[in-house]
PDB file of C-alpha atoms in Angstrom:
ATOM      1  CA  GLY A   5     118.071 130.864  75.945  1.00  0.00           C
ATOM      2  CA  LYS A   6     121.262 128.948  76.161  1.00  0.00           C
ATOM      3  CA  ALA A   7     122.462 130.164  72.831  1.00  0.00           C
ATOM      4  CA  PHE A   8     122.470 133.600  70.603  1.00  0.00           C
ATOM      5  CA  VAL A   9     122.320 131.257  67.206  1.00  0.00           C
ATOM      6  CA  VAL A  10     121.785 128.175  65.825  1.00  0.00           C
ATOM      7  CA  ALA A  11     123.980 127.317  62.757  1.00  0.00           C
ATOM      8  CA  SER A  12     122.176 124.785  60.660  1.00  0.00           C
ATOM      9  CA  GLN A  13     121.115 124.909  56.280  1.00  0.00           C
ATOM     10  CA  ASP A  14     118.003 123.102  58.216  1.00  0.00           C
ATOM     11  CA  ALA A  15     115.107 125.449  58.476  1.00  0.00           C
ATOM     12  CA  ASP A  16     112.953 123.061  61.036  1.00  0.00           C
ATOM     13  CA  CYS A  17     115.323 124.527  63.554  1.00  0.00           C
ATOM     14  CA  LEU A  18     112.527 127.266  63.877  1.00  0.00           C
ATOM     15  CA  LEU A  19     109.951 125.096  64.341  1.00  0.00           C
ATOM     16  CA  PHE A  20     111.860 123.943  66.841  1.00  0.00           C
ATOM     17  CA  GLY A  21     111.874 127.201  68.175  1.00  0.00           C
ATOM     18  CA  ALA A  22     115.293 129.022  67.508  1.00  0.00           C
ATOM     19  CA  PRO A  23     115.003 132.918  67.621  1.00  0.00           C
ATOM     20  CA  LYS A  24     117.418 132.518  65.256  1.00  0.00           C
ATOM     21  CA  VAL A  25     119.277 130.977  62.951  1.00  0.00           C
ATOM     22  CA  VAL A  26     122.286 131.120  60.754  1.00  0.00           C
ATOM     23  CA  ARG A  27     122.638 129.637  57.189  1.00  0.00           C
ATOM     24  CA  ASN A  28     125.773 129.081  55.013  1.00  0.00           C
ATOM     25  CA  LEU A  29     127.969 129.451  57.731  1.00  0.00           C
ATOM     26  CA  GLY A  30     131.126 127.938  56.682  1.00  0.00           C
ATOM     27  CA  ILE A  31     134.888 128.096  56.331  1.00  0.00           C
ATOM     28  CA  THR A  32     134.839 128.874  52.523  1.00  0.00           C
ATOM     29  CA  PRO A  33     132.792 130.794  50.967  1.00  0.00           C
ATOM     30  CA  ARG A  34     131.021 128.619  48.309  1.00  0.00           C
ATOM     31  CA  ARG A  35     129.487 125.296  48.593  1.00  0.00           C
ATOM     32  CA  LYS A  36     129.033 122.280  45.946  1.00  0.00           C
ATOM     33  CA  LYS A  37     125.895 122.984  43.868  1.00  0.00           C
ATOM     34  CA  PRO A  38     123.984 119.871  44.301  1.00  0.00           C
ATOM     35  CA  GLY A  39     123.904 117.098  41.297  1.00  0.00           C
ATOM     36  CA  ALA A  40     126.735 119.454  39.546  1.00  0.00           C
ATOM     37  CA  LEU A  41     130.734 119.695  39.336  1.00  0.00           C
ATOM     38  CA  SER A  42     130.673 123.022  40.278  1.00  0.00           C
ATOM     39  CA  TYR A  43     130.914 125.973  43.329  1.00  0.00           C
ATOM     40  CA  GLU A  44     128.392 128.700  44.260  1.00  0.00           C
ATOM     41  CA  GLN A  45     129.155 131.456  46.071  1.00  0.00           C
ATOM     42  CA  ILE A  46     127.345 131.913  49.721  1.00  0.00           C
ATOM     43  CA  SER A  47     127.699 134.310  52.242  1.00  0.00           C
ATOM     44  CA  PRO A  48     125.448 133.946  55.854  1.00  0.00           C
ATOM     45  CA  GLU A  49     122.549 134.071  55.819  1.00  0.00           C
ATOM     46  CA  LEU A  50     120.565 135.392  59.268  1.00  0.00           C
ATOM     47  CA  ILE A  51     116.790 134.365  59.964  1.00  0.00           C
ATOM     48  CA  SER A  52     114.897 135.747  62.895  1.00  0.00           C
ATOM     49  CA  LEU A  53     112.315 133.608  63.614  1.00  0.00           C
ATOM     50  CA  ASP A  54     109.954 136.672  65.102  1.00  0.00           C
ATOM     51  CA  GLU A  55     110.476 138.345  61.774  1.00  0.00           C
ATOM     52  CA  ASN A  56     109.592 135.852  60.179  1.00  0.00           C
ATOM     53  CA  LEU A  57     106.045 135.254  61.839  1.00  0.00           C
ATOM     54  CA  LYS A  58     105.252 139.257  61.722  1.00  0.00           C
ATOM     55  CA  HIS A  59     105.764 138.884  58.246  1.00  0.00           C
ATOM     56  CA  LEU A  60     103.720 136.282  57.633  1.00  0.00           C
ATOM     57  CA  GLY A  61     101.324 137.255  60.351  1.00  0.00           C
ATOM     58  CA  ILE A  62     101.448 133.632  61.610  1.00  0.00           C
ATOM     59  CA  SER A  63     101.942 131.857  64.963  1.00  0.00           C
ATOM     60  CA  GLN A  64     104.771 129.710  65.916  1.00  0.00           C
ATOM     61  CA  ASP A  65     101.766 126.840  65.887  1.00  0.00           C
ATOM     62  CA  GLN A  66     100.866 128.190  62.451  1.00  0.00           C
ATOM     63  CA  LEU A  67     104.658 127.782  60.884  1.00  0.00           C
ATOM     64  CA  ILE A  68     104.673 124.352  62.602  1.00  0.00           C
ATOM     65  CA  GLU A  69     101.215 123.389  60.674  1.00  0.00           C
ATOM     66  CA  LEU A  70     102.225 125.507  57.855  1.00  0.00           C
ATOM     67  CA  ALA A  71     105.499 122.997  57.376  1.00  0.00           C
ATOM     68  CA  MET A  72     103.913 120.007  57.869  1.00  0.00           C
ATOM     69  CA  LEU A  73     101.715 120.413  54.981  1.00  0.00           C
ATOM     70  CA  VAL A  74     104.981 121.178  52.555  1.00  0.00           C
ATOM     71  CA  GLY A  75     106.978 118.603  54.246  1.00  0.00           C
ATOM     72  CA  THR A  76     109.948 118.416  57.398  1.00  0.00           C
ATOM     73  CA  ASP A  77     112.449 115.685  58.177  1.00  0.00           C
ATOM     74  CA  TYR A  78     109.602 113.822  59.859  1.00  0.00           C
ATOM     75  CA  ASN A  79     107.049 113.998  56.797  1.00  0.00           C
ATOM     76  CA  PRO A  80     109.060 114.282  53.636  1.00  0.00           C
ATOM     77  CA  ASN A  81     107.063 115.732  50.632  1.00  0.00           C
ATOM     78  CA  GLY A  82     104.681 117.098  53.022  1.00  0.00           C
ATOM     79  CA  ILE A  83     101.317 116.312  51.254  1.00  0.00           C
ATOM     80  CA  LYS A  84     101.110 116.639  47.345  1.00  0.00           C
ATOM     81  CA  GLY A  85      99.174 119.577  45.727  1.00  0.00           C
ATOM     82  CA  ILE A  86      99.907 121.895  48.544  1.00  0.00           C
ATOM     83  CA  GLY A  87     102.693 124.032  48.247  1.00  0.00           C
ATOM     84  CA  PRO A  88     103.779 127.412  50.509  1.00  0.00           C
ATOM     85  CA  ASN A  89     101.271 129.580  49.365  1.00  0.00           C
ATOM     86  CA  LYS A  90      98.238 127.575  49.725  1.00  0.00           C
ATOM     87  CA  ALA A  91      99.613 126.295  53.058  1.00  0.00           C
ATOM     88  CA  LEU A  92     100.053 129.625  54.047  1.00  0.00           C
ATOM     89  CA  ALA A  93      96.375 130.640  53.014  1.00  0.00           C
ATOM     90  CA  LEU A  94      95.148 126.988  54.647  1.00  0.00           C
ATOM     91  CA  VAL A  95      96.587 127.473  58.301  1.00  0.00           C
ATOM     92  CA  LYS A  96      95.204 131.319  58.189  1.00  0.00           C
ATOM     93  CA  GLN A  97      91.862 130.040  57.382  1.00  0.00           C
ATOM     94  CA  TYR A  98      92.159 127.351  60.274  1.00  0.00           C
ATOM     95  CA  LYS A  99      94.144 129.831  62.859  1.00  0.00           C
ATOM     96  CA  GLU A 100      92.460 128.667  65.766  1.00  0.00           C
ATOM     97  CA  TYR A 101      94.140 125.554  67.791  1.00  0.00           C
ATOM     98  CA  GLU A 102      90.523 123.639  67.830  1.00  0.00           C
ATOM     99  CA  SER A 103      90.352 123.335  64.085  1.00  0.00           C
ATOM    100  CA  MET A 104      93.843 121.826  63.609  1.00  0.00           C
ATOM    101  CA  GLY A 105      92.018 118.912  63.026  1.00  0.00           C
ATOM    102  CA  GLN A 106      89.577 120.180  60.648  1.00  0.00           C
ATOM    103  CA  LEU A 107      93.150 121.545  58.325  1.00  0.00           C
ATOM    104  CA  PHE A 108      94.506 118.508  58.387  1.00  0.00           C
ATOM    105  CA  SER A 109      91.691 116.684  57.384  1.00  0.00           C
ATOM    106  CA  SER A 110      90.891 119.094  54.643  1.00  0.00           C
ATOM    107  CA  ALA A 111      94.455 119.011  53.458  1.00  0.00           C
ATOM    108  CA  GLY A 112      93.887 115.143  53.204  1.00  0.00           C
ATOM    109  CA  TRP A 113      96.951 113.973  55.812  1.00  0.00           C
ATOM    110  CA  ASP A 114      95.316 110.211  56.441  1.00  0.00           C
ATOM    111  CA  ASN A 115      95.778 110.017  52.170  1.00  0.00           C
ATOM    112  CA  PHE A 116      99.563 110.530  52.428  1.00  0.00           C
ATOM    113  CA  PHE A 117     100.945 109.545  56.321  1.00  0.00           C
ATOM    114  CA  SER A 118     100.043 106.690  57.834  1.00  0.00           C
ATOM    115  CA  TYR A 119     100.472 108.157  61.415  1.00  0.00           C
ATOM    116  CA  PRO A 120      98.388 111.109  63.326  1.00  0.00           C
ATOM    117  CA  TRP A 121      99.465 114.548  62.473  1.00  0.00           C
ATOM    118  CA  GLN A 122      99.480 115.618  66.355  1.00  0.00           C
ATOM    119  CA  GLU A 123     102.464 112.857  66.232  1.00  0.00           C
ATOM    120  CA  VAL A 124     104.638 115.414  63.814  1.00  0.00           C
ATOM    121  CA  PHE A 125     103.304 118.796  65.504  1.00  0.00           C
ATOM    122  CA  ASN A 126     104.243 117.275  69.378  1.00  0.00           C
ATOM    123  CA  LEU A 127     107.797 116.633  67.542  1.00  0.00           C
ATOM    124  CA  PHE A 128     108.021 119.999  67.052  1.00  0.00           C
ATOM    125  CA  LYS A 129     106.064 121.539  69.745  1.00  0.00           C
ATOM    126  CA  HIS A 130     107.024 119.724  72.640  1.00  0.00           C
ATOM    127  CA  PRO A 131     110.803 117.833  71.571  1.00  0.00           C
ATOM    128  CA  GLU A 132     112.658 115.932  74.216  1.00  0.00           C
ATOM    129  CA  VAL A 133     115.311 118.673  75.589  1.00  0.00           C
ATOM    130  CA  THR A 134     118.258 118.449  78.535  1.00  0.00           C
ATOM    131  CA  ASP A 135     119.610 121.286  80.561  1.00  0.00           C
ATOM    132  CA  GLU A 136     122.040 118.562  81.436  1.00  0.00           C
ATOM    133  CA  TYR A 137     125.251 119.680  78.849  1.00  0.00           C
ATOM    134  CA  ASP A 138     128.573 121.242  79.812  1.00  0.00           C
ATOM    135  CA  VAL A 139     130.162 122.767  76.882  1.00  0.00           C
ATOM    136  CA  LYS A 140     134.054 122.809  76.740  1.00  0.00           C
ATOM    137  CA  PHE A 141     136.669 123.523  74.001  1.00  0.00           C
ATOM    138  CA  SER A 142     139.402 121.353  73.727  1.00  0.00           C
ATOM    139  CA  ASN A 143     141.709 120.295  71.315  1.00  0.00           C
ATOM    140  CA  ILE A 144     140.349 118.332  68.243  1.00  0.00           C
ATOM    141  CA  ASP A 145     140.410 114.274  68.297  1.00  0.00           C
ATOM    142  CA  GLN A 146     141.451 114.078  64.985  1.00  0.00           C
ATOM    143  CA  THR A 147     141.046 110.085  65.109  1.00  0.00           C
ATOM    144  CA  LYS A 148     137.312 110.221  66.528  1.00  0.00           C
ATOM    145  CA  ALA A 149     136.650 112.928  63.990  1.00  0.00           C
ATOM    146  CA  ILE A 150     137.239 110.797  60.630  1.00  0.00           C
ATOM    147  CA  ARG A 151     135.762 107.671  62.308  1.00  0.00           C
ATOM    148  CA  LEU A 152     132.351 109.408  62.680  1.00  0.00           C
ATOM    149  CA  LEU A 153     132.601 111.734  59.692  1.00  0.00           C
ATOM    150  CA  CYS A 154     134.060 108.927  57.526  1.00  0.00           C
ATOM    151  CA  ASP A 155     133.667 105.735  58.633  1.00  0.00           C
ATOM    152  CA  GLU A 156     130.176 106.329  60.080  1.00  0.00           C
ATOM    153  CA  HIS A 157     128.768 109.041  57.935  1.00  0.00           C
ATOM    154  CA  ASP A 158     130.630 108.824  54.481  1.00  0.00           C
ATOM    155  CA  PHE A 159     132.653 111.875  54.547  1.00  0.00           C
ATOM    156  CA  SER A 160     135.317 112.517  51.986  1.00  0.00           C
ATOM    157  CA  ARG A 161     138.450 111.559  53.594  1.00  0.00           C
ATOM    158  CA  GLY A 162     140.307 113.776  51.746  1.00  0.00           C
ATOM    159  CA  ARG A 163     138.108 116.648  52.499  1.00  0.00           C
ATOM    160  CA  VAL A 164     137.892 115.803  56.335  1.00  0.00           C
ATOM    161  CA  GLU A 165     141.662 115.349  56.715  1.00  0.00           C
ATOM    162  CA  LYS A 166     142.015 118.929  54.911  1.00  0.00           C
ATOM    163  CA  LEU A 167     139.699 120.292  57.202  1.00  0.00           C
ATOM    164  CA  LEU A 168     141.091 119.248  60.646  1.00  0.00           C
ATOM    165  CA  LYS A 169     144.807 120.200  58.942  1.00  0.00           C
ATOM    166  CA  ASP A 170     143.342 123.660  58.074  1.00  0.00           C
ATOM    167  CA  THR A 171     141.628 124.101  61.557  1.00  0.00           C
ATOM    168  CA  VAL A 172     143.551 122.720  63.777  1.00  0.00           C
ATOM    169  CA  GLU A 173     146.706 125.229  62.050  1.00  0.00           C
ATOM    170  CA  ALA A 174     144.402 128.490  62.950  1.00  0.00           C
ATOM    171  CA  VAL A 175     143.498 127.386  66.376  1.00  0.00           C
ATOM    172  CA  GLY A 176     147.204 126.854  67.023  1.00  0.00           C
ATOM    173  CA  SER A 177     148.473 129.848  65.683  1.00  0.00           C
ATOM    174  CA  LYS A 178     146.035 131.686  67.937  1.00  0.00           C
ATOM    175  CA  ARG A 179     147.457 135.256  66.698  1.00  0.00           C
ATOM    176  CA  GLN A 180     145.150 138.211  66.614  1.00  0.00           C
ATOM    177  CA  ARG A 181     144.903 140.179  63.389  1.00  0.00           C
ATOM    178  CA  GLY A 182     145.167 143.898  63.969  1.00  0.00           C
ATOM    179  CA  LEU A 183     143.032 146.232  62.396  1.00  0.00           C
ATOM    180  CA  ASP A 184     145.342 147.410  59.601  1.00  0.00           C
ATOM    181  CA  SER A 185     145.180 144.112  58.367  1.00  0.00           C
ATOM    182  CA  TYR A 186     141.610 144.828  57.014  1.00  0.00           C
ATOM    183  CA  LEU A 187     142.068 147.755  55.479  1.00  0.00           C
ATOM    184  CA  LYS A 188     143.433 148.344  51.848  1.00  0.00           C
TER     185      LYS A 188
END
C-alpha cells in the first residue's frame, strides 16, 4: 500500500506480495543479450499479481509454493525434474495449507536442500519490513553512486559515468514538453 508498482526484473517481487511489477523499465529501450555482444529491443511490461493468480487458479501461498518448486533467489534451480507445468499441477493437487508438508515431501525437497522448506516459504510470506522510511529526492551524489555501483558491485565505470551525466543533464533541464512535440 506504499507504492503503485515495483520496478524490477525479478519476479520474486510477486512472491513478496507486490500487487504490480513493471519490468523492462529503463532509459533506453534495449538491453544486452545474455552471453552475446548484441542487444535486443525491450518495452515496459506491467504484471498484475491478482490477474495472474486468477488466470492460474491459485492463491498467493500456492504461487510461493510453485516458485519454490521451480526455483527462487533463495533456492536456485528448484527441484530437479519439476518445471512450471508440473509445479502448477502439484500445488493444485495439494491446495490446502495443511498439505504443504506432503507437497514438499512428495516433490523431494529434502533430496535437494539442506534447510527446511518452511524457512524459504516464511521468507516470502512474512518478510522483515519497516514502515520507518522517508523518501526524499535530491541531487545525485555521483561519487557515492560510482563507489557503490563500480567499486562495490563491478558495474562498468564508463557506462555508469555516462548514465549519471545524462541523468544530471535531464534533471537539470526540467523543461516540460508540449503536446505538439509528440505529434508528427
